[in-house]
């Protein structure tokens, strides 16, 4: 619940952050289509892992991301960043609602087709 309150506060204030300053955002959301867990860690890392085996696929940090923004507004709290190493741009949005799901959009550099899905909060 603390995570949701933090996201709501960020959305209400409309603040912006630099680098991977995730603040109090901490938890794991699952993309069931790809058995992928997105873990937003308190230490400022975003870890993409296999939801079945736990194998880490990629760890997003200050060193391998660019244009990291944490913003809030009428559409809720949004985290966006680019990663040249994965050749993708990422967007996570927590709408202003009591739900815990995040809307995720991944924009690969090599195509105009984005991957959009809703990821479910796990813990």
Short mmCIF file of N, CA, C and O in Angstrom, two decimals:
data_model
loop_
_atom_site.label_atom_id
_atom_site.label_comp_id
_atom_site.label_asym_id
_atom_site.label_seq_id
_atom_site.Cartn_x
_atom_site.Cartn_y
_atom_site.Cartn_z
N UNK A 1 0.82 -1.18 0.00
CA UNK A 1 0.00 0.00 0.00
C UNK A 1 0.87 1.26 0.00
O UNK A 1 0.50 2.26 -0.59
N UNK A 2 2.02 1.17 0.67
CA UNK A 2 2.94 2.29 0.72
C UNK A 2 3.37 2.70 -0.69
O UNK A 2 3.50 3.87 -1.00
N UNK A 3 3.58 1.69 -1.56
CA UNK A 3 4.00 1.95 -2.93
C UNK A 3 2.93 2.74 -3.69
O UNK A 3 3.21 3.66 -4.42
N UNK A 4 1.68 2.34 -3.49
CA UNK A 4 0.58 3.02 -4.18
C UNK A 4 0.43 4.46 -3.71
O UNK A 4 0.18 5.35 -4.51
N UNK A 5 0.59 4.67 -2.41
CA UNK A 5 0.50 6.03 -1.88
C UNK A 5 1.62 6.91 -2.43
O UNK A 5 1.40 8.08 -2.76
N UNK A 6 2.80 6.32 -2.57
CA UNK A 6 3.92 7.08 -3.13
C UNK A 6 3.65 7.45 -4.58
O UNK A 6 3.86 8.58 -5.00
N UNK A 7 3.16 6.48 -5.36
CA UNK A 7 2.83 6.76 -6.76
C UNK A 7 1.75 7.83 -6.86
O UNK A 7 1.82 8.73 -7.70
N UNK A 8 0.75 7.76 -6.00
CA UNK A 8 -0.32 8.76 -6.02
C UNK A 8 0.22 10.14 -5.65
O UNK A 8 -0.16 11.14 -6.25
N UNK A 9 1.11 10.19 -4.67
CA UNK A 9 1.69 11.47 -4.28
C UNK A 9 2.51 12.07 -5.41
O UNK A 9 2.45 13.26 -5.68
N UNK A 10 3.27 11.22 -6.10
CA UNK A 10 4.07 11.69 -7.22
C UNK A 10 3.15 12.25 -8.30
O UNK A 10 3.41 13.31 -8.88
N UNK A 11 2.07 11.54 -8.57
CA UNK A 11 1.13 11.99 -9.60
C UNK A 11 0.49 13.32 -9.21
O UNK A 11 0.32 14.20 -10.04
N UNK A 12 0.15 13.46 -7.95
CA UNK A 12 -0.51 14.69 -7.49
C UNK A 12 0.43 15.88 -7.55
O UNK A 12 0.04 16.98 -7.91
N UNK A 13 1.67 15.67 -7.21
CA UNK A 13 2.64 16.76 -7.19
C UNK A 13 3.14 17.09 -8.59
O UNK A 13 3.45 18.23 -8.91
N UNK A 14 3.21 16.06 -9.45
CA UNK A 14 3.71 16.27 -10.80
C UNK A 14 5.21 16.49 -10.81
O UNK A 14 5.73 17.25 -11.62
N UNK A 15 5.92 15.80 -9.94
CA UNK A 15 7.36 16.01 -9.83
C UNK A 15 8.11 15.26 -10.93
O UNK A 15 7.59 14.38 -11.58
N UNK A 16 9.38 15.64 -11.11
CA UNK A 16 10.25 15.00 -12.07
C UNK A 16 11.52 14.58 -11.36
O UNK A 16 12.01 15.29 -10.50
N UNK A 17 12.07 13.41 -11.73
CA UNK A 17 13.30 12.92 -11.12
C UNK A 17 14.33 12.66 -12.21
O UNK A 17 14.00 12.59 -13.38
N UNK A 18 15.58 12.53 -11.80
CA UNK A 18 16.66 12.23 -12.74
C UNK A 18 17.28 10.91 -12.37
O UNK A 18 17.23 10.48 -11.24
N UNK A 19 17.90 10.28 -13.36
CA UNK A 19 18.53 8.98 -13.20
C UNK A 19 17.50 7.98 -12.70
O UNK A 19 16.32 8.17 -12.91
N UNK A 20 17.94 6.93 -12.08
CA UNK A 20 16.99 5.93 -11.59
C UNK A 20 16.64 6.21 -10.14
O UNK A 20 16.83 5.39 -9.26
N UNK A 21 16.13 7.39 -9.87
CA UNK A 21 15.72 7.78 -8.53
C UNK A 21 14.27 7.33 -8.35
O UNK A 21 13.34 8.08 -8.56
N UNK A 22 14.10 6.07 -7.94
CA UNK A 22 12.77 5.51 -7.81
C UNK A 22 12.13 5.84 -6.46
O UNK A 22 10.96 5.56 -6.25
N UNK A 23 12.91 6.41 -5.55
CA UNK A 23 12.36 6.78 -4.25
C UNK A 23 11.77 5.59 -3.54
O UNK A 23 12.42 4.59 -3.34
N UNK A 24 10.53 5.70 -3.16
CA UNK A 24 9.86 4.64 -2.41
C UNK A 24 9.19 3.59 -3.30
O UNK A 24 8.55 2.68 -2.80
N UNK A 25 9.31 3.72 -4.62
CA UNK A 25 8.69 2.74 -5.51
C UNK A 25 9.47 1.44 -5.39
O UNK A 25 10.66 1.39 -5.63
N UNK A 26 8.78 0.40 -4.97
CA UNK A 26 9.43 -0.86 -4.72
C UNK A 26 8.40 -1.96 -4.86
O UNK A 26 7.37 -1.93 -4.22
N UNK A 27 8.66 -2.92 -5.73
CA UNK A 27 7.74 -4.03 -5.90
C UNK A 27 7.98 -4.75 -7.20
O UNK A 27 8.84 -4.37 -7.99
N UNK A 28 7.21 -5.81 -7.41
CA UNK A 28 7.34 -6.63 -8.60
C UNK A 28 6.01 -6.71 -9.33
O UNK A 28 4.98 -6.97 -8.71
N UNK A 29 6.08 -6.50 -10.64
CA UNK A 29 4.91 -6.61 -11.51
C UNK A 29 5.22 -7.65 -12.57
O UNK A 29 6.35 -7.75 -13.05
N UNK A 30 4.21 -8.44 -12.95
CA UNK A 30 4.44 -9.55 -13.89
C UNK A 30 3.74 -9.35 -15.23
O UNK A 30 2.57 -9.00 -15.29
N UNK A 31 4.51 -9.60 -16.28
CA UNK A 31 3.99 -9.66 -17.64
C UNK A 31 3.78 -11.14 -17.94
O UNK A 31 4.72 -11.86 -18.26
N UNK A 32 2.55 -11.62 -17.80
CA UNK A 32 2.27 -13.05 -17.92
C UNK A 32 2.47 -13.58 -19.33
O UNK A 32 2.76 -14.77 -19.52
N UNK A 33 2.36 -12.74 -20.34
CA UNK A 33 2.54 -13.19 -21.72
C UNK A 33 3.97 -13.71 -21.95
O UNK A 33 4.19 -14.66 -22.67
N UNK A 34 4.94 -13.07 -21.31
CA UNK A 34 6.33 -13.44 -21.49
C UNK A 34 6.96 -14.03 -20.22
O UNK A 34 8.18 -14.18 -20.16
N UNK A 35 6.15 -14.36 -19.22
CA UNK A 35 6.68 -14.88 -17.95
C UNK A 35 7.81 -13.99 -17.43
O UNK A 35 8.86 -14.46 -17.02
N UNK A 36 7.57 -12.69 -17.48
CA UNK A 36 8.61 -11.73 -17.10
C UNK A 36 8.18 -10.95 -15.86
O UNK A 36 7.05 -10.50 -15.76
N UNK A 37 9.09 -10.84 -14.91
CA UNK A 37 8.88 -10.01 -13.74
C UNK A 37 9.68 -8.72 -13.89
O UNK A 37 10.86 -8.76 -14.27
N UNK A 38 9.03 -7.62 -13.59
CA UNK A 38 9.68 -6.31 -13.56
C UNK A 38 9.75 -5.90 -12.09
O UNK A 38 8.74 -5.61 -11.47
N UNK A 39 10.96 -5.91 -11.54
CA UNK A 39 11.15 -5.57 -10.14
C UNK A 39 11.74 -4.18 -10.02
O UNK A 39 12.86 -3.92 -10.50
N UNK A 40 10.98 -3.27 -9.41
CA UNK A 40 11.44 -1.92 -9.14
C UNK A 40 12.02 -1.94 -7.73
O UNK A 40 11.29 -2.05 -6.75
N UNK A 41 13.33 -1.87 -7.63
CA UNK A 41 14.02 -2.03 -6.37
C UNK A 41 14.28 -0.68 -5.69
O UNK A 41 14.47 0.33 -6.35
N UNK A 42 14.30 -0.72 -4.38
CA UNK A 42 14.53 0.50 -3.59
C UNK A 42 15.93 1.07 -3.82
O UNK A 42 16.14 2.26 -3.62
N UNK A 43 16.86 0.24 -4.29
CA UNK A 43 18.22 0.73 -4.53
C UNK A 43 18.37 1.43 -5.88
O UNK A 43 19.46 1.78 -6.29
N UNK A 44 17.25 1.65 -6.58
CA UNK A 44 17.28 2.40 -7.83
C UNK A 44 17.46 1.56 -9.07
O UNK A 44 17.66 2.10 -10.15
N UNK A 45 17.38 0.26 -8.95
CA UNK A 45 17.51 -0.62 -10.10
C UNK A 45 16.15 -1.13 -10.53
O UNK A 45 15.24 -1.28 -9.71
N UNK A 46 16.01 -1.41 -11.82
CA UNK A 46 14.84 -2.10 -12.34
C UNK A 46 15.37 -3.40 -12.91
O UNK A 46 16.20 -3.40 -13.82
N UNK A 47 14.90 -4.52 -12.36
CA UNK A 47 15.43 -5.82 -12.74
C UNK A 47 14.35 -6.59 -13.50
O UNK A 47 13.25 -6.81 -12.99
N UNK A 48 14.69 -7.01 -14.71
CA UNK A 48 13.81 -7.83 -15.54
C UNK A 48 14.26 -9.28 -15.39
O UNK A 48 15.42 -9.60 -15.66
N UNK A 49 13.34 -10.14 -14.95
CA UNK A 49 13.71 -11.54 -14.72
C UNK A 49 12.61 -12.48 -15.17
O UNK A 49 11.46 -12.08 -15.39
N UNK A 50 12.97 -13.75 -15.29
CA UNK A 50 12.02 -14.81 -15.63
C UNK A 50 11.16 -15.08 -14.40
O UNK A 50 11.68 -15.35 -13.32
N UNK A 51 9.84 -15.04 -14.56
CA UNK A 51 8.95 -15.21 -13.41
C UNK A 51 8.88 -16.65 -12.93
O UNK A 51 8.45 -16.91 -11.81
N UNK A 52 9.34 -17.59 -13.74
CA UNK A 52 9.31 -19.01 -13.35
C UNK A 52 10.64 -19.43 -12.73
O UNK A 52 10.67 -19.98 -11.62
N UNK A 53 11.75 -19.14 -13.41
CA UNK A 53 13.06 -19.60 -12.94
C UNK A 53 13.77 -18.59 -12.05
O UNK A 53 14.69 -18.95 -11.32
N UNK A 54 13.39 -17.32 -12.15
CA UNK A 54 14.07 -16.28 -11.39
C UNK A 54 15.33 -15.75 -12.05
O UNK A 54 15.97 -14.83 -11.55
N UNK A 55 15.68 -16.32 -13.21
CA UNK A 55 16.88 -15.88 -13.93
C UNK A 55 16.75 -14.41 -14.31
O UNK A 55 15.73 -13.98 -14.84
N UNK A 56 17.79 -13.63 -14.03
CA UNK A 56 17.79 -12.22 -14.39
C UNK A 56 18.14 -12.08 -15.86
O UNK A 56 19.17 -12.57 -16.32
N UNK A 57 17.26 -11.39 -16.60
CA UNK A 57 17.51 -11.11 -18.01
C UNK A 57 18.32 -9.83 -18.19
O UNK A 57 19.22 -9.76 -19.00
N UNK A 58 17.94 -8.80 -17.42
CA UNK A 58 18.60 -7.51 -17.58
C UNK A 58 18.37 -6.67 -16.33
O UNK A 58 17.30 -6.75 -15.73
N UNK A 59 19.36 -5.88 -15.97
CA UNK A 59 19.24 -4.95 -14.84
C UNK A 59 19.45 -3.55 -15.38
O UNK A 59 20.52 -3.23 -15.92
N UNK A 60 18.43 -2.72 -15.24
CA UNK A 60 18.50 -1.32 -15.67
C UNK A 60 19.04 -0.49 -14.51
O UNK A 60 18.53 -0.56 -13.39
N UNK A 61 20.08 0.30 -14.79
CA UNK A 61 20.72 1.14 -13.78
C UNK A 61 21.01 2.51 -14.38
O UNK A 61 20.78 2.75 -15.56
N UNK A 62 21.57 3.39 -13.56
CA UNK A 62 22.01 4.70 -14.06
C UNK A 62 22.99 4.56 -15.21
O UNK A 62 22.99 5.36 -16.14
N UNK A 63 23.83 3.54 -15.15
CA UNK A 63 24.91 3.37 -16.13
C UNK A 63 24.43 2.95 -17.51
O UNK A 63 25.11 3.22 -18.50
N UNK A 64 23.27 2.29 -17.61
CA UNK A 64 22.85 1.79 -18.92
C UNK A 64 21.50 2.34 -19.40
O UNK A 64 20.92 1.81 -20.34
N UNK A 65 21.01 3.38 -18.75
CA UNK A 65 19.76 4.02 -19.19
C UNK A 65 20.00 5.50 -19.46
O UNK A 65 20.93 6.09 -18.92
N UNK A 66 19.13 6.04 -20.30
CA UNK A 66 19.20 7.46 -20.62
C UNK A 66 17.79 8.04 -20.53
O UNK A 66 16.80 7.32 -20.63
N UNK A 67 17.72 9.33 -20.36
CA UNK A 67 16.45 10.08 -20.39
C UNK A 67 15.43 9.56 -19.36
O UNK A 67 14.23 9.54 -19.64
N UNK A 68 15.90 9.15 -18.19
CA UNK A 68 14.99 8.65 -17.15
C UNK A 68 14.15 9.81 -16.61
O UNK A 68 14.68 10.85 -16.23
N UNK A 69 12.83 9.60 -16.60
CA UNK A 69 11.93 10.61 -16.05
C UNK A 69 10.85 9.94 -15.23
O UNK A 69 10.30 8.91 -15.61
N UNK A 70 10.56 10.54 -14.11
CA UNK A 70 9.47 10.13 -13.24
C UNK A 70 8.56 11.34 -13.15
O UNK A 70 8.98 12.40 -12.69
N UNK A 71 7.35 11.21 -13.67
CA UNK A 71 6.46 12.37 -13.73
C UNK A 71 5.05 11.97 -13.31
O UNK A 71 4.71 10.79 -13.24
N UNK A 72 4.27 12.96 -13.04
CA UNK A 72 2.88 12.72 -12.66
C UNK A 72 1.98 13.75 -13.29
O UNK A 72 2.41 14.84 -13.66
N UNK A 73 0.74 13.37 -13.45
CA UNK A 73 -0.23 14.26 -14.04
C UNK A 73 -1.60 13.63 -14.04
O UNK A 73 -1.87 12.70 -13.28
N UNK A 74 -2.46 14.10 -14.92
CA UNK A 74 -3.84 13.62 -14.98
C UNK A 74 -3.93 12.13 -15.33
O UNK A 74 -4.90 11.47 -14.97
N UNK A 75 -2.92 11.61 -16.02
CA UNK A 75 -2.95 10.19 -16.40
C UNK A 75 -2.31 9.30 -15.33
O UNK A 75 -2.23 8.09 -15.50
N UNK A 76 -1.84 9.88 -14.24
CA UNK A 76 -1.22 9.12 -13.16
C UNK A 76 0.27 9.34 -13.11
O UNK A 76 0.79 10.30 -13.66
N UNK A 77 0.97 8.42 -12.47
CA UNK A 77 2.43 8.49 -12.36
C UNK A 77 3.04 7.70 -13.50
O UNK A 77 2.59 6.60 -13.83
N UNK A 78 4.09 8.27 -14.10
CA UNK A 78 4.71 7.64 -15.26
C UNK A 78 6.23 7.62 -15.11
O UNK A 78 6.83 8.61 -14.73
N UNK A 79 6.81 6.47 -15.42
CA UNK A 79 8.26 6.31 -15.48
C UNK A 79 8.61 6.03 -16.94
O UNK A 79 8.02 5.14 -17.55
N UNK A 80 9.55 6.80 -17.49
CA UNK A 80 10.01 6.55 -18.86
C UNK A 80 11.54 6.57 -18.87
O UNK A 80 12.17 7.28 -18.09
N UNK A 81 12.10 5.75 -19.75
CA UNK A 81 13.56 5.77 -19.94
C UNK A 81 13.89 5.04 -21.24
O UNK A 81 13.09 4.28 -21.78
N UNK A 82 15.10 5.29 -21.72
CA UNK A 82 15.63 4.64 -22.91
C UNK A 82 16.81 3.78 -22.50
O UNK A 82 17.51 4.09 -21.52
N UNK A 83 17.05 2.72 -23.28
CA UNK A 83 18.21 1.87 -23.04
C UNK A 83 18.82 1.50 -24.38
O UNK A 83 18.22 0.73 -25.14
N UNK A 84 19.99 2.06 -24.68
CA UNK A 84 20.64 1.75 -25.96
C UNK A 84 21.10 0.30 -26.01
O UNK A 84 21.15 -0.29 -27.08
N UNK A 85 21.42 -0.27 -24.87
CA UNK A 85 21.90 -1.66 -24.83
C UNK A 85 20.81 -2.65 -25.25
O UNK A 85 21.10 -3.67 -25.89
N UNK A 86 19.55 -2.37 -24.92
CA UNK A 86 18.44 -3.24 -25.31
C UNK A 86 17.74 -2.74 -26.58
O UNK A 86 16.85 -3.41 -27.09
N UNK A 87 18.12 -1.55 -27.04
CA UNK A 87 17.55 -0.94 -28.25
C UNK A 87 16.04 -0.70 -28.10
O UNK A 87 15.27 -0.93 -29.03
N UNK A 88 15.65 -0.22 -26.92
CA UNK A 88 14.22 0.01 -26.64
C UNK A 88 14.04 1.23 -25.74
O UNK A 88 14.92 1.60 -24.98
N UNK A 89 12.82 1.77 -25.81
CA UNK A 89 12.36 2.80 -24.87
C UNK A 89 11.25 2.17 -24.05
O UNK A 89 10.46 1.37 -24.58
N UNK A 90 11.16 2.56 -22.79
CA UNK A 90 10.21 1.94 -21.87
C UNK A 90 9.34 3.01 -21.22
O UNK A 90 9.81 4.10 -20.90
N UNK A 91 8.08 2.63 -20.99
CA UNK A 91 7.14 3.52 -20.29
C UNK A 91 6.27 2.66 -19.37
O UNK A 91 5.69 1.66 -19.80
N UNK A 92 6.21 3.06 -18.11
CA UNK A 92 5.36 2.41 -17.12
C UNK A 92 4.43 3.48 -16.56
O UNK A 92 4.90 4.53 -16.11
N UNK A 93 3.14 3.22 -16.57
CA UNK A 93 2.16 4.19 -16.10
C UNK A 93 1.27 3.55 -15.05
O UNK A 93 0.73 2.47 -15.26
N UNK A 94 1.14 4.23 -13.91
CA UNK A 94 0.20 3.83 -12.86
C UNK A 94 -0.94 4.83 -12.90
O UNK A 94 -0.80 5.96 -12.44
N UNK A 95 -2.09 4.43 -13.50
CA UNK A 95 -3.23 5.34 -13.57
C UNK A 95 -3.70 5.75 -12.17
O UNK A 95 -3.47 5.04 -11.19
N UNK A 96 -4.36 6.89 -12.10
CA UNK A 96 -4.94 7.33 -10.84
C UNK A 96 -6.16 6.46 -10.54
O UNK A 96 -7.26 6.72 -11.01
N UNK A 97 -5.93 5.39 -9.82
CA UNK A 97 -6.99 4.47 -9.44
C UNK A 97 -6.52 3.70 -8.21
O UNK A 97 -5.35 3.79 -7.82
N UNK A 98 -7.41 2.92 -7.63
CA UNK A 98 -7.04 2.12 -6.47
C UNK A 98 -6.37 0.82 -6.88
O UNK A 98 -5.84 0.10 -6.04
N UNK A 99 -6.37 0.48 -8.16
CA UNK A 99 -5.74 -0.75 -8.64
C UNK A 99 -4.23 -0.68 -8.52
O UNK A 99 -3.63 0.38 -8.38
N UNK A 100 -3.61 -1.85 -8.59
CA UNK A 100 -2.15 -1.93 -8.45
C UNK A 100 -1.44 -2.22 -9.77
O UNK A 100 -0.22 -2.28 -9.80
N UNK A 101 -2.20 -2.41 -10.84
CA UNK A 101 -1.60 -2.74 -12.14
C UNK A 101 -0.89 -1.54 -12.75
O UNK A 101 -1.22 -0.39 -12.46
N UNK A 102 0.09 -1.84 -13.59
CA UNK A 102 0.81 -0.82 -14.35
C UNK A 102 0.56 -1.05 -15.83
O UNK A 102 0.49 -2.20 -16.29
N UNK A 103 0.45 0.02 -16.58
CA UNK A 103 0.40 -0.08 -18.03
C UNK A 103 1.83 0.06 -18.52
O UNK A 103 2.53 1.01 -18.16
N UNK A 104 2.26 -0.90 -19.33
CA UNK A 104 3.64 -0.90 -19.81
C UNK A 104 3.64 -0.79 -21.34
O UNK A 104 2.88 -1.48 -22.02
N UNK A 105 4.53 0.08 -21.84
CA UNK A 105 4.73 0.21 -23.28
C UNK A 105 6.22 0.09 -23.55
O UNK A 105 7.02 0.79 -22.93
N UNK A 106 6.57 -0.81 -24.47
CA UNK A 106 7.96 -0.97 -24.88
C UNK A 106 8.04 -0.63 -26.36
O UNK A 106 7.30 -1.19 -27.17
N UNK A 107 8.93 0.31 -26.69
CA UNK A 107 9.09 0.78 -28.06
C UNK A 107 10.45 0.34 -28.58
O UNK A 107 11.46 0.98 -28.29
N UNK A 108 10.50 -0.75 -29.38
CA UNK A 108 11.78 -1.19 -29.95
C UNK A 108 12.25 -0.23 -31.04
O UNK A 108 11.43 0.31 -31.80
N UNK A 109 13.56 -0.02 -31.12
CA UNK A 109 14.14 0.88 -32.11
C UNK A 109 13.91 0.41 -33.55
O UNK A 109 13.85 1.21 -34.46
N UNK A 110 13.79 -0.89 -33.75
CA UNK A 110 13.77 -1.44 -35.10
C UNK A 110 12.39 -1.56 -35.73
O UNK A 110 12.26 -2.01 -36.86
N UNK A 111 11.34 -1.14 -35.03
CA UNK A 111 10.00 -1.23 -35.58
C UNK A 111 9.13 -0.10 -35.05
O UNK A 111 9.43 0.48 -34.01
N UNK A 112 8.07 0.20 -35.78
CA UNK A 112 7.12 1.22 -35.33
C UNK A 112 6.03 0.61 -34.45
O UNK A 112 5.17 1.32 -33.94
N UNK A 113 6.04 -0.70 -34.30
CA UNK A 113 5.03 -1.39 -33.50
C UNK A 113 5.50 -1.50 -32.06
O UNK A 113 6.52 -2.13 -31.77
N UNK A 114 4.75 -0.89 -31.15
CA UNK A 114 5.06 -0.95 -29.72
C UNK A 114 4.41 -2.18 -29.10
O UNK A 114 3.38 -2.67 -29.57
N UNK A 115 5.01 -2.66 -28.03
CA UNK A 115 4.40 -3.71 -27.23
C UNK A 115 3.72 -3.02 -26.05
O UNK A 115 4.38 -2.33 -25.26
N UNK A 116 2.41 -3.19 -25.94
CA UNK A 116 1.65 -2.58 -24.85
C UNK A 116 0.89 -3.66 -24.11
O UNK A 116 0.27 -4.54 -24.72
N UNK A 117 0.95 -3.60 -22.79
CA UNK A 117 0.25 -4.57 -21.97
C UNK A 117 0.04 -4.00 -20.57
O UNK A 117 0.61 -2.97 -20.21
N UNK A 118 -0.78 -4.67 -19.80
CA UNK A 118 -0.96 -4.32 -18.39
C UNK A 118 -0.25 -5.39 -17.58
O UNK A 118 -0.46 -6.59 -17.79
N UNK A 119 0.64 -4.95 -16.70
CA UNK A 119 1.35 -5.90 -15.86
C UNK A 119 0.76 -5.88 -14.46
O UNK A 119 0.37 -4.84 -13.94
N UNK A 120 0.67 -7.08 -13.86
CA UNK A 120 -0.02 -7.27 -12.58
C UNK A 120 0.96 -7.24 -11.42
O UNK A 120 2.02 -7.87 -11.45
N UNK A 121 0.55 -6.54 -10.37
CA UNK A 121 1.36 -6.45 -9.15
C UNK A 121 1.45 -7.81 -8.49
O UNK A 121 0.44 -8.51 -8.34
N UNK A 122 2.67 -8.22 -8.09
CA UNK A 122 2.89 -9.51 -7.45
C UNK A 122 3.18 -9.36 -5.96
O UNK A 122 2.63 -10.09 -5.16
N UNK A 123 4.10 -8.47 -5.63
CA UNK A 123 4.47 -8.28 -4.22
C UNK A 123 5.23 -7.00 -4.03
O UNK A 123 5.77 -6.45 -4.90
#
